[in-house]
Short mmCIF file of C-alpha atoms in Angstrom, two decimals:
data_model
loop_
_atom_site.label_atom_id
_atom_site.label_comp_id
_atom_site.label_asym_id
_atom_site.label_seq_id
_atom_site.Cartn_x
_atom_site.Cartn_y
_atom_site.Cartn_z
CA UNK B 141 141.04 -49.80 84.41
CA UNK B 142 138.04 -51.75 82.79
CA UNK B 143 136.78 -52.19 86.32
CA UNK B 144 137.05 -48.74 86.96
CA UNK B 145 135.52 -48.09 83.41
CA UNK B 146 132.24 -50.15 84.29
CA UNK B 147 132.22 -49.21 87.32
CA UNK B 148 131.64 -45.36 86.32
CA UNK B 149 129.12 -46.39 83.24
CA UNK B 150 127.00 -48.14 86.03
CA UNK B 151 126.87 -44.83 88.14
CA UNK B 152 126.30 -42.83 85.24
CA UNK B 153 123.54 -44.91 83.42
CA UNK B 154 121.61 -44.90 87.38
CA UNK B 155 122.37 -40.74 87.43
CA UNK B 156 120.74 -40.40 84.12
CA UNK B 157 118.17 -43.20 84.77
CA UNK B 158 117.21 -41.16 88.03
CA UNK B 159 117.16 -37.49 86.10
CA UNK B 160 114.93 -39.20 83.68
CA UNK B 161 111.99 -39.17 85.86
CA UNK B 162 111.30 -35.56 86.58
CA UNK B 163 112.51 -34.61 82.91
CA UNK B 164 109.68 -37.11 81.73
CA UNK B 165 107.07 -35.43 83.59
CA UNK B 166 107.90 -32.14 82.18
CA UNK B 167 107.94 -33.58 78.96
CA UNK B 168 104.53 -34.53 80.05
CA UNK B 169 103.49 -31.18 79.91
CA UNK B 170 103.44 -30.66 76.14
CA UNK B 171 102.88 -34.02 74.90
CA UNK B 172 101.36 -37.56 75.36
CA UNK B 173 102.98 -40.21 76.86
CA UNK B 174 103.03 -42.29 73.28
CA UNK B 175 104.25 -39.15 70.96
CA UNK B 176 106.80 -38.28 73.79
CA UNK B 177 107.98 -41.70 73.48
CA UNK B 178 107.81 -42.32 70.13
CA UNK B 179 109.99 -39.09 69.26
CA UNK B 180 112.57 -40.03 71.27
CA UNK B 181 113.22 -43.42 70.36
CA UNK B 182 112.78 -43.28 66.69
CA UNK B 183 115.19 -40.28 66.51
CA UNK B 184 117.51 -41.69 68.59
CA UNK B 185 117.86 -44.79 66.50
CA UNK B 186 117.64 -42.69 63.23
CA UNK B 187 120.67 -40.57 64.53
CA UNK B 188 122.46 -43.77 65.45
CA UNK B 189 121.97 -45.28 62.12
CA UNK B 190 125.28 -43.21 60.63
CA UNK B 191 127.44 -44.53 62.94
CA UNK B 192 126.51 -48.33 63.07
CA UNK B 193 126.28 -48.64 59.44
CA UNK B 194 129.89 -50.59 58.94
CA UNK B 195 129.37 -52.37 62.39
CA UNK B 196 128.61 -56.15 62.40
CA UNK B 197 124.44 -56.82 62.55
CA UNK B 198 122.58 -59.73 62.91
CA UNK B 199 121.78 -62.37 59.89
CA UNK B 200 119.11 -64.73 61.46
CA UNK B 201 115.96 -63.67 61.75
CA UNK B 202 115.70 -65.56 64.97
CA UNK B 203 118.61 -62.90 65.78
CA UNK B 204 116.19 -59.85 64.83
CA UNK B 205 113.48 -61.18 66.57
CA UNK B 206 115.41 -61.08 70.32
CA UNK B 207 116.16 -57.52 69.70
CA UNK B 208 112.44 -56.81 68.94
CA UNK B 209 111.65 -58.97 72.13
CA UNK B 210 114.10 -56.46 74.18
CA UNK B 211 112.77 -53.56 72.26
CA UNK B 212 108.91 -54.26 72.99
CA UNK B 213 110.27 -54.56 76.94
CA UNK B 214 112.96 -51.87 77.71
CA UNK B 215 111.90 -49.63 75.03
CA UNK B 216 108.45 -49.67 74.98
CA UNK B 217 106.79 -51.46 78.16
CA UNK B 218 109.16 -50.14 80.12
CA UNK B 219 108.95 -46.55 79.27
CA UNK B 220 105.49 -46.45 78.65
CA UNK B 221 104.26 -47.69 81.67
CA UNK B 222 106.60 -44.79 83.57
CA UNK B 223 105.02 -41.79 81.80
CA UNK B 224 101.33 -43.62 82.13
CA UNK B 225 102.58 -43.74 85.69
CA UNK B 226 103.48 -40.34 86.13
CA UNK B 227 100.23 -38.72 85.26
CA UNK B 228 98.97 -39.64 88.32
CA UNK B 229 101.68 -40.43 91.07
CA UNK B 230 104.88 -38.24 91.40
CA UNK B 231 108.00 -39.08 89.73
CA UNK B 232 109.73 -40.20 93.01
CA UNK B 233 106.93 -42.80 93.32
CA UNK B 234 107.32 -43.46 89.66
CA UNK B 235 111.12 -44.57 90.31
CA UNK B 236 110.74 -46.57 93.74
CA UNK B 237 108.45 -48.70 92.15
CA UNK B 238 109.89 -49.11 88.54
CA UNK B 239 113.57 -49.67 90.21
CA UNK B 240 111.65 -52.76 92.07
CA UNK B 241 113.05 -54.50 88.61
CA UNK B 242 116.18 -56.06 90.12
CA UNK B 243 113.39 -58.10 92.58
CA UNK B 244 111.51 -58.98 89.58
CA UNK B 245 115.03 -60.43 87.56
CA UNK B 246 115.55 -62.87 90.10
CA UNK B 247 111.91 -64.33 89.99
CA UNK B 248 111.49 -64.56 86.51
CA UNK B 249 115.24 -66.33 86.97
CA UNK B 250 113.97 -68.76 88.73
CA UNK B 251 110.75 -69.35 87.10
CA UNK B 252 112.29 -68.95 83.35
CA UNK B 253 115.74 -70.51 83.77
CA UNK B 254 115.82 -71.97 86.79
CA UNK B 255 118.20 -70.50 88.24
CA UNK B 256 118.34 -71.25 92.31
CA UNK B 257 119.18 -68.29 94.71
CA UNK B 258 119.39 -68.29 98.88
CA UNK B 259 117.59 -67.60 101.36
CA UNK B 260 119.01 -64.18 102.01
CA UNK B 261 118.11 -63.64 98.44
CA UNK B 262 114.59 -64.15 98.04
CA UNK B 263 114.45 -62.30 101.72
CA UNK B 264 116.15 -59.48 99.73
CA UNK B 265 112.69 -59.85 97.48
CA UNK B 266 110.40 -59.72 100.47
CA UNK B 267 112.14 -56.78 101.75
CA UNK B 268 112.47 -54.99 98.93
CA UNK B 269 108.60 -55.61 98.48
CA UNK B 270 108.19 -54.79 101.77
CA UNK B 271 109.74 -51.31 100.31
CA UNK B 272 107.12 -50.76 97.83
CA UNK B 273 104.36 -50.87 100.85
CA UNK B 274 106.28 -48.26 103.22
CA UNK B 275 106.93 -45.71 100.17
CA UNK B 276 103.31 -45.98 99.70
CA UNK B 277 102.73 -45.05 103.41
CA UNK B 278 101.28 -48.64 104.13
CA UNK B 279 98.56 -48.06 102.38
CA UNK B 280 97.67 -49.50 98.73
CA UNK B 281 96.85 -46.51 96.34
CA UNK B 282 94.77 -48.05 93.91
CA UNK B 283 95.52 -45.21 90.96
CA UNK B 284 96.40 -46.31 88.16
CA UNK B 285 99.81 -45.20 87.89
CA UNK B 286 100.61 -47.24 90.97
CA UNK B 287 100.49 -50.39 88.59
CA UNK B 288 102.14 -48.50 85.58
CA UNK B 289 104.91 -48.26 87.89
CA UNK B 290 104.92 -51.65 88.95
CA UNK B 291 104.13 -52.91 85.88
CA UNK B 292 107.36 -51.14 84.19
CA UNK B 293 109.67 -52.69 87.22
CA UNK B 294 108.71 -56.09 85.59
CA UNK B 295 109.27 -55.45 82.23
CA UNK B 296 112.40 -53.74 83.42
CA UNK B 297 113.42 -57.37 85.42
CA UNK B 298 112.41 -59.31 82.34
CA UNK B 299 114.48 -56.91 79.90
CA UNK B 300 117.32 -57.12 82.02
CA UNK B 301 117.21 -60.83 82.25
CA UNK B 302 116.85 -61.21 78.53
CA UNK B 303 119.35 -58.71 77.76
CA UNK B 304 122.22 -60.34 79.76
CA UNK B 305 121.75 -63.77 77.96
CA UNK B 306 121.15 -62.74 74.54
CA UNK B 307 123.03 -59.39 73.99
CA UNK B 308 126.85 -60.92 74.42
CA UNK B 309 126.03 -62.44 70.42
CA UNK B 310 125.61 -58.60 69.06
CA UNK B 311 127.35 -55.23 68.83
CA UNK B 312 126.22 -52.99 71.77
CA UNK B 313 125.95 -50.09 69.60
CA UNK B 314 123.53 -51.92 66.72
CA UNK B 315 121.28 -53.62 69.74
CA UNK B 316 120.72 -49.65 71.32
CA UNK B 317 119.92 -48.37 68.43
CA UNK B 318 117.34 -51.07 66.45
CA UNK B 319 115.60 -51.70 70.27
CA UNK B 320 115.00 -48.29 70.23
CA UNK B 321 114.06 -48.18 66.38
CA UNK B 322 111.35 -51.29 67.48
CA UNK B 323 110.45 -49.97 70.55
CA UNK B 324 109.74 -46.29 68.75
CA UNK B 325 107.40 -47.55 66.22
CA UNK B 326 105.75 -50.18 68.13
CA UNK B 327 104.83 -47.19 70.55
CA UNK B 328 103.71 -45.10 67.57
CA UNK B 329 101.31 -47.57 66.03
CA UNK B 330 99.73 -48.26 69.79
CA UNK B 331 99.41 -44.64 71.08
CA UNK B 332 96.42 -43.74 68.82
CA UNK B 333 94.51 -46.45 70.53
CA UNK B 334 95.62 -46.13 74.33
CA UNK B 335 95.86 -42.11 74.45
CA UNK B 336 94.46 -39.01 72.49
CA UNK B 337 97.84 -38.17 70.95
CA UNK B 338 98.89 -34.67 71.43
CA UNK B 339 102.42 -32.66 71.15
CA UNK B 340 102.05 -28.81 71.33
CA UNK B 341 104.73 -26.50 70.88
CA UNK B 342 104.61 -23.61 73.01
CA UNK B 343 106.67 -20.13 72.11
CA UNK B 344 106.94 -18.77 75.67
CA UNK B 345 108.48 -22.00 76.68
CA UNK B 346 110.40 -23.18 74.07
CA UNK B 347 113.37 -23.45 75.17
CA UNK B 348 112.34 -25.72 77.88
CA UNK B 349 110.81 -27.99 75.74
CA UNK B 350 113.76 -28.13 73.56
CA UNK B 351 116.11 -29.10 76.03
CA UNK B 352 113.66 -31.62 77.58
CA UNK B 353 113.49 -33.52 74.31
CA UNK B 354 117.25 -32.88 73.72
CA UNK B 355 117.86 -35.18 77.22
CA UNK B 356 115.33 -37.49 76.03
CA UNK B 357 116.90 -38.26 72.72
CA UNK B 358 120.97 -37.70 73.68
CA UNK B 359 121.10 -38.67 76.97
CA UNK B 360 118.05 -40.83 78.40
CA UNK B 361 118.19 -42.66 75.21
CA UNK B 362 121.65 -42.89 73.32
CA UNK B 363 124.03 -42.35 76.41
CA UNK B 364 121.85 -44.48 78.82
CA UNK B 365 121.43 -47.41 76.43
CA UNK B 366 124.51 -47.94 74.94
CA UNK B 367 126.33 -47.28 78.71
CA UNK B 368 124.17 -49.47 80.16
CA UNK B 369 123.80 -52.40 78.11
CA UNK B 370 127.90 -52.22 77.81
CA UNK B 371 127.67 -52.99 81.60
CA UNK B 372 125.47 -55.59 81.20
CA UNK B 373 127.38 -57.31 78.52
CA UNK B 374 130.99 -57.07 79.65
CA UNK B 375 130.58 -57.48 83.66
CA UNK B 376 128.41 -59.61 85.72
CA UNK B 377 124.73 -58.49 85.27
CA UNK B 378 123.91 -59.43 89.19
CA UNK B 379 126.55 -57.25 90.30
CA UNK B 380 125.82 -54.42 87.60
CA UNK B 381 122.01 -54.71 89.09
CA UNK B 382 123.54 -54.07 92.62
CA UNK B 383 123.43 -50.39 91.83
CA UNK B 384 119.84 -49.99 90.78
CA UNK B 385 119.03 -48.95 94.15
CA UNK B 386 120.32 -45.17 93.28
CA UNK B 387 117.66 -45.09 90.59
CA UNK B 388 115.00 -44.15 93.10
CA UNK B 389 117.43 -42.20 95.41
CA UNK B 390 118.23 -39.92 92.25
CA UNK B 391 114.56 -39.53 91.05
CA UNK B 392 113.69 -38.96 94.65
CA UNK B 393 116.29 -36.30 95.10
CA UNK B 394 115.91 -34.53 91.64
CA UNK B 395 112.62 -34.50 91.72
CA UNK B 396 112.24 -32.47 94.95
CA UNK B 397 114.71 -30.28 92.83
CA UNK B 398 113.59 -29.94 89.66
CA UNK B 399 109.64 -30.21 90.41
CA UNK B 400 109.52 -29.39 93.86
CA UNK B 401 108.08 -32.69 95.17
CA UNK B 402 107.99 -33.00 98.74
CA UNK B 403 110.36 -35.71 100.71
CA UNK B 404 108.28 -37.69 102.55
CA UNK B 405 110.00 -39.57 105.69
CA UNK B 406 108.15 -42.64 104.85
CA UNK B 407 109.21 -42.04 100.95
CA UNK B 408 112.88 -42.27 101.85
CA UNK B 409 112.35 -44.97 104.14
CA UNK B 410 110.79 -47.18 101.52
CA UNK B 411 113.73 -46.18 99.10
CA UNK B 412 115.50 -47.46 101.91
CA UNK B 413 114.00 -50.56 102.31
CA UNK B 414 113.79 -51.65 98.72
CA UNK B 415 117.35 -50.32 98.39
CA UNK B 416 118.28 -53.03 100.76
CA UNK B 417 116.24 -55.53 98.96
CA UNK B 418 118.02 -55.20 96.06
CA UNK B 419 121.41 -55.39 97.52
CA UNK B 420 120.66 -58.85 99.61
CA UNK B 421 119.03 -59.93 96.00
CA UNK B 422 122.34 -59.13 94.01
CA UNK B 423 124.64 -59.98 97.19
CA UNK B 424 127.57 -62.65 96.15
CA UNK B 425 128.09 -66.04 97.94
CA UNK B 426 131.16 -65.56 99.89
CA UNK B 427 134.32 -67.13 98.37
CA UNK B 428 134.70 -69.98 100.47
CA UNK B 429 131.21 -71.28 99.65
CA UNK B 430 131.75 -70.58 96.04
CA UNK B 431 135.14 -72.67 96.21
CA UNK B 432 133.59 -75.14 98.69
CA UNK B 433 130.57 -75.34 96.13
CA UNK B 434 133.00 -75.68 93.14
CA UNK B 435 135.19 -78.78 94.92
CA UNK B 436 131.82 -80.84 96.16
CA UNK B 437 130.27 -80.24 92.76
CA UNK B 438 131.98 -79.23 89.57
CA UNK B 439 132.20 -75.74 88.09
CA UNK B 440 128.85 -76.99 85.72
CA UNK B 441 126.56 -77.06 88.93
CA UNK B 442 128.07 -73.51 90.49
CA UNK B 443 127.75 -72.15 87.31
CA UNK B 444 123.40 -73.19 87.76
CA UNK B 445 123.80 -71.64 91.41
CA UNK B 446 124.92 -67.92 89.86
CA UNK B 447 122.78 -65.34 90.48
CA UNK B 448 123.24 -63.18 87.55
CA UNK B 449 121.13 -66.18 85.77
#
């Protein structure tokens, strides 16, 4: 059943993860990146406050300062470099090359931690790079949202990384909602000097605009977090990471519904490719190696040979 439980938070934290692309760039239509943002994280932590008031939160302000860390990355590198990204490439591009942040865990594994992976892992790497290049039709498209995208995907790789060694020491529900808190204000005090800040309401589209910050604040934010970082801390993050290739699939796909962006062959294909990437990244040694490895060198070295660093 807890399996099964994870299992279903990992699809659902990808289907929202996906949604969240195209929903962003409507959002983008009545605000900037920065206010858009900022409104959604600093509600959603505000309306989480209630309801992790009697839960257990950190005492050291070493402790504080980690969930700032992750709050500067997932909340507000990672989503600000998505919506820069956005004003200029579509939000199917925007989620290929954001969802290369599986690729970018396992290097900042190795050069942070240490950690040593195999060959058909980093090959999973240059295939998944290899990805990037075909979604962009071979061709390097200098715009600027090309390296907001990319840009996000490592802050995304670094978060994760961070996130699965530090989070096990705090509640799930106090770490969502004080990232997001961090990540809120840090994007509000930026924004004025990266961006003409702007949020218009607009009567004949209200509604619309409503619901679009509704998703941002309930679902890409509170539902998304708190499922996902759940995964993270109660299942192996290399596995959990496995399915990060149905990010782009989903923002590909509801994109072309909700916008009306075209499907490009070489689009899929590169969703394809760095699909593939990630899954030879995350793949697990088979269990005769692992017990083989264990025998010939004591569960302390397998333990440095782990993928999920």
């Amino acid at each position: 059943m807890r399996n099964l439980r994870i299992m279903l938070l990992t699809v659902f934290a990808m289907l929202v993860s996906g949604l969240n692309f195209p929903v962003g760039k409507m959002a983008l239509a009545f605000g900037s990146p920065f206010v858009l943002l900022a409104i959604r994280f600093i509600a959603a932590g505000l309306l989480m406050l209630p309801f992790i008031a009697k839960r257990p939160h950190p005492r050291r302000a070493a402790d504080w300062l980690k969930i700032a860390v992750i709050g500067l990355l997932q909340s507000a590198l990672v989503m600000a470099g998505i919506y820069l990204s956005m004003k200029t490439i579509s939000s199917g591009s925007s989620s290929i090359l954001s969802s290369t942040n599986p690729i970018w865990f396992i290097i900042f594994s190795f050069l942070l931690y240490r950690v040593r992976y195999r060959a058909v892992q980093w090959a999973g790497v240059l295939i998944g790079f290899a990805g990037v290049a075909v979604a962009q039709g071979f061709t390097v498209q200098l715009e600027s949202g090309f390296w907001y995208a990319i840009g996000a995907g490592m802050a995304w790789g670094l978060a994760t990384l961070l996130t699965s060694r530090w989070g096990k020491a705090y509640d799930t529900w106090v770490m969502a909602a004080y990232q997001m808190l961090i990540g809120g204000v840090l994007l509000l005090a930026v924004g004025p000097l990266l961006e003409q800040p702007h949020f218009t309401w607009d009567p004949d589209h209200l509604g619309k605009e409503l619901f679009v910050l509704g998703w941002m604040i309930l679902m890409s934010s509170i539902a998304q977090f708190v499922a996902w970082y759940y995964v993270l801390m109660n299942s192996d993050p290399g596995k959990a990471n496995v399915y990060l290739f149905l990010i782009p699939l989903f923002g590909l796909c509801s994109g072309w519904l909700l916008l009306g962006e075209p499907l490009h062959a070489y689009v899929l294909a590169g969703a394809v490719c760095t699909g593939i990437g990630i899954f030879l990244v995350n793949k697990p040694r088979p269990a005769k190696a692992v017990q083989a490895a264990v025998e010939g060198s004591g569960a302390g070295a397998e333990k440095r040979q782990c993928p999920a660093g």
